[in-house]
PDB file of C-alpha atoms in Angstrom:
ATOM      1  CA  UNK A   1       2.832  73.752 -39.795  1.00 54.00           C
ATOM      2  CA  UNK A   2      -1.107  73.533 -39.803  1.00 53.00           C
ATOM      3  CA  UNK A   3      -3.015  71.870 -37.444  1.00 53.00           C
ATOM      4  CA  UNK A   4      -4.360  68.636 -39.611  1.00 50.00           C
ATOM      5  CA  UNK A   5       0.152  68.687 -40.598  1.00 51.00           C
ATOM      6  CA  UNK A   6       0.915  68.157 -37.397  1.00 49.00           C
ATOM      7  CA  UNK A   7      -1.436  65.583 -36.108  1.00 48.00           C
ATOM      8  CA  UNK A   8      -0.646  63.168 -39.132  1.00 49.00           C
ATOM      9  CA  UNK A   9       2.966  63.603 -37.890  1.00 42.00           C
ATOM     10  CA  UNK A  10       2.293  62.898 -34.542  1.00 46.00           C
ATOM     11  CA  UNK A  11       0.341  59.594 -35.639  1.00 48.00           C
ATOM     12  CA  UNK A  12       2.901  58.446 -37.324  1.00 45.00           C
ATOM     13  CA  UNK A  13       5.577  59.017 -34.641  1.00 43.00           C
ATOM     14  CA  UNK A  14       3.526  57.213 -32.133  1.00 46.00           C
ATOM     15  CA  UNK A  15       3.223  54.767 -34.390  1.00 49.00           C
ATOM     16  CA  UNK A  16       6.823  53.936 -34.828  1.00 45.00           C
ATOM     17  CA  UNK A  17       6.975  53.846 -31.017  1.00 44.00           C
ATOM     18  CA  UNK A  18       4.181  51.157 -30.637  1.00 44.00           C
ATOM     19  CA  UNK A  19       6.120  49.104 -32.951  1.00 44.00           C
ATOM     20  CA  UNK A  20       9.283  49.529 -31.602  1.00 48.00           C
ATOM     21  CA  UNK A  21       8.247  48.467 -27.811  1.00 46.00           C
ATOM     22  CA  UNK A  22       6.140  45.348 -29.759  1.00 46.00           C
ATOM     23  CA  UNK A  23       9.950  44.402 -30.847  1.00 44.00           C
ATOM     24  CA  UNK A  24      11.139  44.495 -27.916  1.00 46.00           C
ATOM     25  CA  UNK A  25       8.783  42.318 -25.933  1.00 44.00           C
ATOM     26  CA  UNK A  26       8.878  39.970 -29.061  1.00 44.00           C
ATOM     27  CA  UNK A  27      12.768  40.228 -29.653  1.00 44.00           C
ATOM     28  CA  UNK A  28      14.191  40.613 -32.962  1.00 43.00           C
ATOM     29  CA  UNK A  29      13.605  36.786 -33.827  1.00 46.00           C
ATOM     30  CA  UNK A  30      10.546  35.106 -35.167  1.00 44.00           C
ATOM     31  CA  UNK A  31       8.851  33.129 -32.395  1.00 43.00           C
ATOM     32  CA  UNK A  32      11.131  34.412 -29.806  1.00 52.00           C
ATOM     33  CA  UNK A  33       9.514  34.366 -26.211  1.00 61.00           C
ATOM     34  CA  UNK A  34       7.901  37.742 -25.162  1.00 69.00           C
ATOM     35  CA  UNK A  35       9.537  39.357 -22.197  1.00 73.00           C
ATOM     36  CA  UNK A  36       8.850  41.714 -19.229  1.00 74.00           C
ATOM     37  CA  UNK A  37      10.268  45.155 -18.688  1.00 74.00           C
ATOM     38  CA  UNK A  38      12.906  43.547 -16.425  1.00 74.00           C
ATOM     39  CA  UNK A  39      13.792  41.139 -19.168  1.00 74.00           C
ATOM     40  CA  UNK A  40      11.910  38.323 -17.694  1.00 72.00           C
ATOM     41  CA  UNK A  41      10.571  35.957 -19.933  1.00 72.00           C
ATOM     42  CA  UNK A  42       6.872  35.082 -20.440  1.00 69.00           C
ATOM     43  CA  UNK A  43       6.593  32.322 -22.899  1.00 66.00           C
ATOM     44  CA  UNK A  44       7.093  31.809 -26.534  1.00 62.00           C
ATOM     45  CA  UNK A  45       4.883  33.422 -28.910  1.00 60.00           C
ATOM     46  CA  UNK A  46       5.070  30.720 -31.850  1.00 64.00           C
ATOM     47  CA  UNK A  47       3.380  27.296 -32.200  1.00 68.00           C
ATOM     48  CA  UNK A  48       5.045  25.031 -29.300  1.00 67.00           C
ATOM     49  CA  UNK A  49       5.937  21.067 -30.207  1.00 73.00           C
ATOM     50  CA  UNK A  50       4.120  18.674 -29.685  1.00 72.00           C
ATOM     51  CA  UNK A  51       5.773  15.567 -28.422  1.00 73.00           C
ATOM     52  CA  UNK A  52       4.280  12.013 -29.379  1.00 72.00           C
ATOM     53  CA  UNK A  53       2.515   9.636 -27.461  1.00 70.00           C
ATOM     54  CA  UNK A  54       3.766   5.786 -27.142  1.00 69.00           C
ATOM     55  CA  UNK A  55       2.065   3.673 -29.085  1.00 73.00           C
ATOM     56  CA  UNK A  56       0.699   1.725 -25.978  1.00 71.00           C
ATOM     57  CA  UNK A  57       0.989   2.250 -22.003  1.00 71.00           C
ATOM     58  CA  UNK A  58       3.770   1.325 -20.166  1.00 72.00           C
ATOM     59  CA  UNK A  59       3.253  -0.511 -16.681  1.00 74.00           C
ATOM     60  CA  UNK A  60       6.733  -1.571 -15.623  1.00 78.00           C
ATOM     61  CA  UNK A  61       7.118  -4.834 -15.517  1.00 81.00           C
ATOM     62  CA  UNK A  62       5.595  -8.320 -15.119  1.00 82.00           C
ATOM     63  CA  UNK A  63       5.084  -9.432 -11.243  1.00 84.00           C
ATOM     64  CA  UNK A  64       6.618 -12.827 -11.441  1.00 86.00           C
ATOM     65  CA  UNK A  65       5.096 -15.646  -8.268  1.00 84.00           C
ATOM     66  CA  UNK A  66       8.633 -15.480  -6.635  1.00 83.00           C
ATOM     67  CA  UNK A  67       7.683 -11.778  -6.151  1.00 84.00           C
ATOM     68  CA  UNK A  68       4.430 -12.262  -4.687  1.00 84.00           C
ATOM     69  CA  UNK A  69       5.317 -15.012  -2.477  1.00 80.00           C
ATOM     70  CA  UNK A  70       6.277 -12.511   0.553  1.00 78.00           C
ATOM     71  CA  UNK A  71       1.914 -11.141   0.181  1.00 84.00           C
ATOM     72  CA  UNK A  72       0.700 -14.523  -0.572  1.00 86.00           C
ATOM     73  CA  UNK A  73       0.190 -15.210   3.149  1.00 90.00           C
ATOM     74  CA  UNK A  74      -3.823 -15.695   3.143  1.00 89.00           C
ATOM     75  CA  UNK A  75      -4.770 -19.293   4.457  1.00 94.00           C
ATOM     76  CA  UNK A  76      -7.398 -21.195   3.615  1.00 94.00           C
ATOM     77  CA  UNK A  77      -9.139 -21.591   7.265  1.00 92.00           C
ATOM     78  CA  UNK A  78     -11.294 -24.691   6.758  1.00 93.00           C
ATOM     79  CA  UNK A  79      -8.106 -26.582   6.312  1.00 95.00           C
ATOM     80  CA  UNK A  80      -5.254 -24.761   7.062  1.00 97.00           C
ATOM     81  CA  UNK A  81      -3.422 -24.780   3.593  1.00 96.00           C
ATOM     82  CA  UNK A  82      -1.388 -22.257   4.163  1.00 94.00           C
ATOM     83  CA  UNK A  83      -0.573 -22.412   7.301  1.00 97.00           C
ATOM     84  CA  UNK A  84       3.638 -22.085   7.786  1.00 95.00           C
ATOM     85  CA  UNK A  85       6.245 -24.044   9.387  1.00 96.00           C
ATOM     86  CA  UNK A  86       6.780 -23.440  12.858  1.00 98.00           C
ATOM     87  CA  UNK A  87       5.078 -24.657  16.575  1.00 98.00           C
ATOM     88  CA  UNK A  88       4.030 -23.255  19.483  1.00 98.00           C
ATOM     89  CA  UNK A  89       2.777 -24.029  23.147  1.00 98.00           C
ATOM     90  CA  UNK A  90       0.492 -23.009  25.207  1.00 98.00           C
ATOM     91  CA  UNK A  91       3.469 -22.107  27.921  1.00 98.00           C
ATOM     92  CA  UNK A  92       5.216 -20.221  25.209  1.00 98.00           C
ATOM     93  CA  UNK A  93       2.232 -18.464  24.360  1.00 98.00           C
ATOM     94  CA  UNK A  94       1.624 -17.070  27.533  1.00 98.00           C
ATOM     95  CA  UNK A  95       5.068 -15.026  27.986  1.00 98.00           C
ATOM     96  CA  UNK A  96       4.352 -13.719  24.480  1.00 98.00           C
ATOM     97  CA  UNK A  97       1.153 -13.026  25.598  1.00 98.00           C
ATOM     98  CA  UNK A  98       2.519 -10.551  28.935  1.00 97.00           C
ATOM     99  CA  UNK A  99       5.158  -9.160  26.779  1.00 97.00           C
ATOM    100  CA  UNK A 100       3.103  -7.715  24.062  1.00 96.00           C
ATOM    101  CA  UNK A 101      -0.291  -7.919  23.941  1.00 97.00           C
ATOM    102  CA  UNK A 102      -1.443  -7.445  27.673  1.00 96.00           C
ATOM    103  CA  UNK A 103      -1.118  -3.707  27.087  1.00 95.00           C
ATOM    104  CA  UNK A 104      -4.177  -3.318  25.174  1.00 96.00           C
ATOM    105  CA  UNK A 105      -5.814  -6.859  25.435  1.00 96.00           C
ATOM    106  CA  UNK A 106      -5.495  -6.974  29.492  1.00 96.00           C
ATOM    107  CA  UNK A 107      -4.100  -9.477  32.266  1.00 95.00           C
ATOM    108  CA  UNK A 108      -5.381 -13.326  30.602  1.00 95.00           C
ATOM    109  CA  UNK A 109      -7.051 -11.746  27.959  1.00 96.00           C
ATOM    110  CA  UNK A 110     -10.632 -10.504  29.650  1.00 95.00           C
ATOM    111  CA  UNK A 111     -10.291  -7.277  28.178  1.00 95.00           C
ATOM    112  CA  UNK A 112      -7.594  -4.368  28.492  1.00 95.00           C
ATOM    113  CA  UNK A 113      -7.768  -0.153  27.242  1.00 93.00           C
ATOM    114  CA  UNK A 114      -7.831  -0.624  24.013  1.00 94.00           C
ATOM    115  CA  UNK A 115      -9.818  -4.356  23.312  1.00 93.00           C
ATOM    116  CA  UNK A 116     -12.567  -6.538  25.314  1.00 94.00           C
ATOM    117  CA  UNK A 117     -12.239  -9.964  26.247  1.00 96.00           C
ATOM    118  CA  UNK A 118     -11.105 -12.721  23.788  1.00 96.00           C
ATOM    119  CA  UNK A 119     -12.507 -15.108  26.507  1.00 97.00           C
ATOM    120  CA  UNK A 120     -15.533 -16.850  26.886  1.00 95.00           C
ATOM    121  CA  UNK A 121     -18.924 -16.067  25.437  1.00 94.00           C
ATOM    122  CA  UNK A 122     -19.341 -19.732  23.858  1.00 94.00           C
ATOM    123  CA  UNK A 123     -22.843 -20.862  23.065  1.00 92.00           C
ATOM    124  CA  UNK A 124     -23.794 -17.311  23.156  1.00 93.00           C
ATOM    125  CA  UNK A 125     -24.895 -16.999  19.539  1.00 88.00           C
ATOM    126  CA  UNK A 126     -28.039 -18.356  20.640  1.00 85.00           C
ATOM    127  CA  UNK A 127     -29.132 -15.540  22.706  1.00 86.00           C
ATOM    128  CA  UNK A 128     -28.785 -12.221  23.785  1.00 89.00           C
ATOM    129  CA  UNK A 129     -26.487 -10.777  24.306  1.00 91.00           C
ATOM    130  CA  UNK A 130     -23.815 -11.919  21.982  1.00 92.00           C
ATOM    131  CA  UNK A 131     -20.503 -12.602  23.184  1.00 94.00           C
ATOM    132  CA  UNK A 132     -17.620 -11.968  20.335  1.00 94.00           C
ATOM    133  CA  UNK A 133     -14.629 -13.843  21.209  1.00 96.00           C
ATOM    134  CA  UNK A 134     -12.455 -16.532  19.103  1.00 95.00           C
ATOM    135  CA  UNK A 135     -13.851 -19.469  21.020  1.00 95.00           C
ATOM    136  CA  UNK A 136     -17.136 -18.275  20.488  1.00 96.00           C
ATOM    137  CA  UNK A 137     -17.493 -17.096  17.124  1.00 95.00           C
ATOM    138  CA  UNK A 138     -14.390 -18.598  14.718  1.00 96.00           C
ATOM    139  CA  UNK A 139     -15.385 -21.604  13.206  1.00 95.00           C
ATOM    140  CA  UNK A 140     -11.780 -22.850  12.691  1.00 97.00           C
ATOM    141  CA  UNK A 141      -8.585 -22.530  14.710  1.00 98.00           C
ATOM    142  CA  UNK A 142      -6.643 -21.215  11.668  1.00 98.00           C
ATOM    143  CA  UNK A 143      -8.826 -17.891  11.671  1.00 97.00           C
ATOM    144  CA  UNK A 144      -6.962 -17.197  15.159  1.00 97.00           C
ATOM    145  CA  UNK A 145      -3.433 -17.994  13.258  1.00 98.00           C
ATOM    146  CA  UNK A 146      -4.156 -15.265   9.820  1.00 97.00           C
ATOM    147  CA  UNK A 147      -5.448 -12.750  11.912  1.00 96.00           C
ATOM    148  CA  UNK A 148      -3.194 -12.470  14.422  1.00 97.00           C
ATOM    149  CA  UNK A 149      -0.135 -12.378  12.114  1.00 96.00           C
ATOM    150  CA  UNK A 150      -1.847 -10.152   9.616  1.00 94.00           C
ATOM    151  CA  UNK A 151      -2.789  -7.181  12.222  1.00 95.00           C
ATOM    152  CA  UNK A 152      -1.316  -7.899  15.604  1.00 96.00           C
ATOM    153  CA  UNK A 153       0.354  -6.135  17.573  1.00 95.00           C
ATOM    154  CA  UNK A 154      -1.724  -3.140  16.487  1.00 92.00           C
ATOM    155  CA  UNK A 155       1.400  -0.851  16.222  1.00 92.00           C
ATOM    156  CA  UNK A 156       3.395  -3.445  14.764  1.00 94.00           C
ATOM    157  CA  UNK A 157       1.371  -5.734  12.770  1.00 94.00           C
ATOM    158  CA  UNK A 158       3.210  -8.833  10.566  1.00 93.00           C
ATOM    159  CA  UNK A 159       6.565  -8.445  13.374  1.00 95.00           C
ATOM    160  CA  UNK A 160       6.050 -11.471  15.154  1.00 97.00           C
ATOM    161  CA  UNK A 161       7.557 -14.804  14.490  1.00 97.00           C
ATOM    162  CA  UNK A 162       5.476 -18.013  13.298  1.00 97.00           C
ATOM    163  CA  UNK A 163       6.737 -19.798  16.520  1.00 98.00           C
ATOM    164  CA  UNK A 164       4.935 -16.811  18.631  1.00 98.00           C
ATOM    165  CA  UNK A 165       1.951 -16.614  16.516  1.00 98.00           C
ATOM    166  CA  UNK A 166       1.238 -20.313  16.976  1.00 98.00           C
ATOM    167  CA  UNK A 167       1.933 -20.063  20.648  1.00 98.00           C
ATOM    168  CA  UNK A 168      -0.469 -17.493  21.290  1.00 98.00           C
ATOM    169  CA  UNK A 169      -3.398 -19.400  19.339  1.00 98.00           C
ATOM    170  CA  UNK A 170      -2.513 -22.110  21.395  1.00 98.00           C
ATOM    171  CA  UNK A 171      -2.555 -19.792  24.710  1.00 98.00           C
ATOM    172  CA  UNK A 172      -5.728 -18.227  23.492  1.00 98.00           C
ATOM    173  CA  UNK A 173      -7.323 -21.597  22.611  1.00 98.00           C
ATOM    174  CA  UNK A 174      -6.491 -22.535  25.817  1.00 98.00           C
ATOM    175  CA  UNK A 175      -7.858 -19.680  27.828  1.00 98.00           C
ATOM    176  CA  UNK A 176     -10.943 -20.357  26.051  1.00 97.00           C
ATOM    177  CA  UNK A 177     -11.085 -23.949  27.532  1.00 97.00           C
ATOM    178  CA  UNK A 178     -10.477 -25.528  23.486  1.00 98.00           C
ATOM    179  CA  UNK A 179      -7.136 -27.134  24.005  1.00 98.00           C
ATOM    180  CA  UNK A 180      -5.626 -28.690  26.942  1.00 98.00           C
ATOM    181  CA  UNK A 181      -2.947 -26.776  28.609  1.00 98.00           C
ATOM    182  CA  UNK A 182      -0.200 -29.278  27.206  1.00 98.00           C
ATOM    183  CA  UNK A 183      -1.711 -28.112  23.802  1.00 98.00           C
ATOM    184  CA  UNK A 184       1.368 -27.330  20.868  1.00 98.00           C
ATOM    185  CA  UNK A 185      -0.340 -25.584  17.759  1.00 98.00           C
ATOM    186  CA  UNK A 186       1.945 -26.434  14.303  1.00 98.00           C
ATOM    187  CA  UNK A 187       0.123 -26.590  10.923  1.00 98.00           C
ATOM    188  CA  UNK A 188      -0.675 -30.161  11.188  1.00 98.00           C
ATOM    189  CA  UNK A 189      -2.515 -29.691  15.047  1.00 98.00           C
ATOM    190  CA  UNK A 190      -4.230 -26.302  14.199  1.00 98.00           C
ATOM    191  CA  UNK A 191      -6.717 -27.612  11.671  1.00 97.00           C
ATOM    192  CA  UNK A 192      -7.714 -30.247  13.666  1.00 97.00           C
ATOM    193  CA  UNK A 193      -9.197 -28.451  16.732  1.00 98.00           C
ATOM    194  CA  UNK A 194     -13.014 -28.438  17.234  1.00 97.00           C
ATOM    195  CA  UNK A 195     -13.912 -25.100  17.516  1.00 97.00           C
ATOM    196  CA  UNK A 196     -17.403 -24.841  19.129  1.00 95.00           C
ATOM    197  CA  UNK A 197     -19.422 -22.710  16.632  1.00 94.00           C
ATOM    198  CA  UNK A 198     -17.888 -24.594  13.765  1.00 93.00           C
ATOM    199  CA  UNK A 199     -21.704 -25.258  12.557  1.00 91.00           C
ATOM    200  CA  UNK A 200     -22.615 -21.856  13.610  1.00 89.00           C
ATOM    201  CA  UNK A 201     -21.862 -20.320   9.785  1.00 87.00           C
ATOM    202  CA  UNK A 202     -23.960 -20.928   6.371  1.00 84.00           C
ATOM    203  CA  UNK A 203     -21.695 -21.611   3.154  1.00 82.00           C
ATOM    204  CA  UNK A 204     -21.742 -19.114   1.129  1.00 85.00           C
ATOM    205  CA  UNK A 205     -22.468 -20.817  -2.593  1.00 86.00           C
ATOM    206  CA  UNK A 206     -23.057 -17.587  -5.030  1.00 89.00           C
ATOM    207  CA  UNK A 207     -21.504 -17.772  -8.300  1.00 85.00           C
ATOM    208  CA  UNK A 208     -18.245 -15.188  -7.118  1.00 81.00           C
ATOM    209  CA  UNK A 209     -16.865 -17.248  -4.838  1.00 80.00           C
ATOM    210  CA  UNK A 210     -16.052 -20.066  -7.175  1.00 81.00           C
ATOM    211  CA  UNK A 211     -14.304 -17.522  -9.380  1.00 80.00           C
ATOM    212  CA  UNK A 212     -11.263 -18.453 -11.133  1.00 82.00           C
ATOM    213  CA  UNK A 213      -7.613 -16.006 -11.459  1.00 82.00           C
ATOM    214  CA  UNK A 214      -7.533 -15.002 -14.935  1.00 84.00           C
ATOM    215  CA  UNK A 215      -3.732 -14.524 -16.272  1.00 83.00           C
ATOM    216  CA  UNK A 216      -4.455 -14.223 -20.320  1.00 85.00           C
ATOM    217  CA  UNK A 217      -6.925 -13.473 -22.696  1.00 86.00           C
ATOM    218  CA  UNK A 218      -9.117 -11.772 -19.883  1.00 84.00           C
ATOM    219  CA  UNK A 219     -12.593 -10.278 -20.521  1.00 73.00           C
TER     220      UNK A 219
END
């Protein structure tokens, strides 16, 4: 066979074995998935589906007032609406008091490890320095009441009781020489206490904060 015979019959041969290994990592159908030499496969080779969008997102569904009721605790402070059924003394407030918040806040709450004083520092707005305590900075009792239930204890905010909640504002109100020691804090009492800087804050009268909820037809 002459030289130029035998390297046209070689071309061809290899040939036929280039097609015959793209077969195999094709497979025999049309658009079957290619495949490794161990038979492992590595995707399909054709045009994949396409599945169709919805028409418009899906949210879950509407959030009723019933199901918002057990967030809605916020409290307007200047009057208390709000504010929850229950009562609390001063008395009461003070075994609440030792049993858990003296950890961090300290023996009659002048300051502990973890927080200063809540005591004292009235009329101290005026000069320097400034002493940050409830008494000497909240203009209204019901301040005392939202935050504490909101974020107190620290490691366990929003697990105390109304009843304990009102006691300690009333205990703390009391340390702070507001309320008489007889003093029983309820949500017809809180709002009336005098709080000494209640004339310490400017109202705030920008456009935002007479903004209204919008429910339909929002823009």
């Amino acid at each position: 066979m002459s030289s130029a015979r035998r390297n046209q019959v070689f071309g061809l041969v290899g040939s036929a074995l280039l097609l015959g290994a793209c077969a195999s990592l094709t497979g025999s159908e049309p658009g079957a998935g290619a495949k490794s030499a161990d038979g492992i496969p590595l995707g399909a080779a054709g045009p994949h589906a396409v599945q169709p969008l919805p028409d418009k997102p899906r949210f879950g569904k509407p959030i009723s007032e019933s199901d918002l009721a057990a967030w809605n605790i916020d409290i307007r402070t200047t009057d208390g609406l709000g504010l929850p059924a229950g009562r609390g003394s001063v008395k009461d407030g003070q075994q609440v008091y030792a049993q858990k918040c003296a950890a961090c806040h300290g023996p009659d709450a002048k300051g502990g490890p973890v927080y200063g004083t809540m005591v004292g520092g009235i009329g101290s707005f005026k000069g320097s320095p400034r002493v940050l305590t409830p008494g000497s900075m909240y203009p209204y009792a019901p301040i005392l009441f939202d935050y504490i239930r909101r974020s107190m204890p620290m490691d366990r905010p929003q697990t105390l009781t109304n009843d304990e909640v009102y006691a300690l504002s009333a205990y703390l109100l009391n340390l702070n020489g507001i309320v008489p020691a007889d003093a029983v804090m309820d949500a017809q009492s809180m709002p009336k206490v005098q709080m000494p800087n209640r004339d310490g804050f400017l109202l705030d009268d920008r456009p935002d904060t007479k903004a209204v909820r919008c429910m339909t037809n929002c823009k």
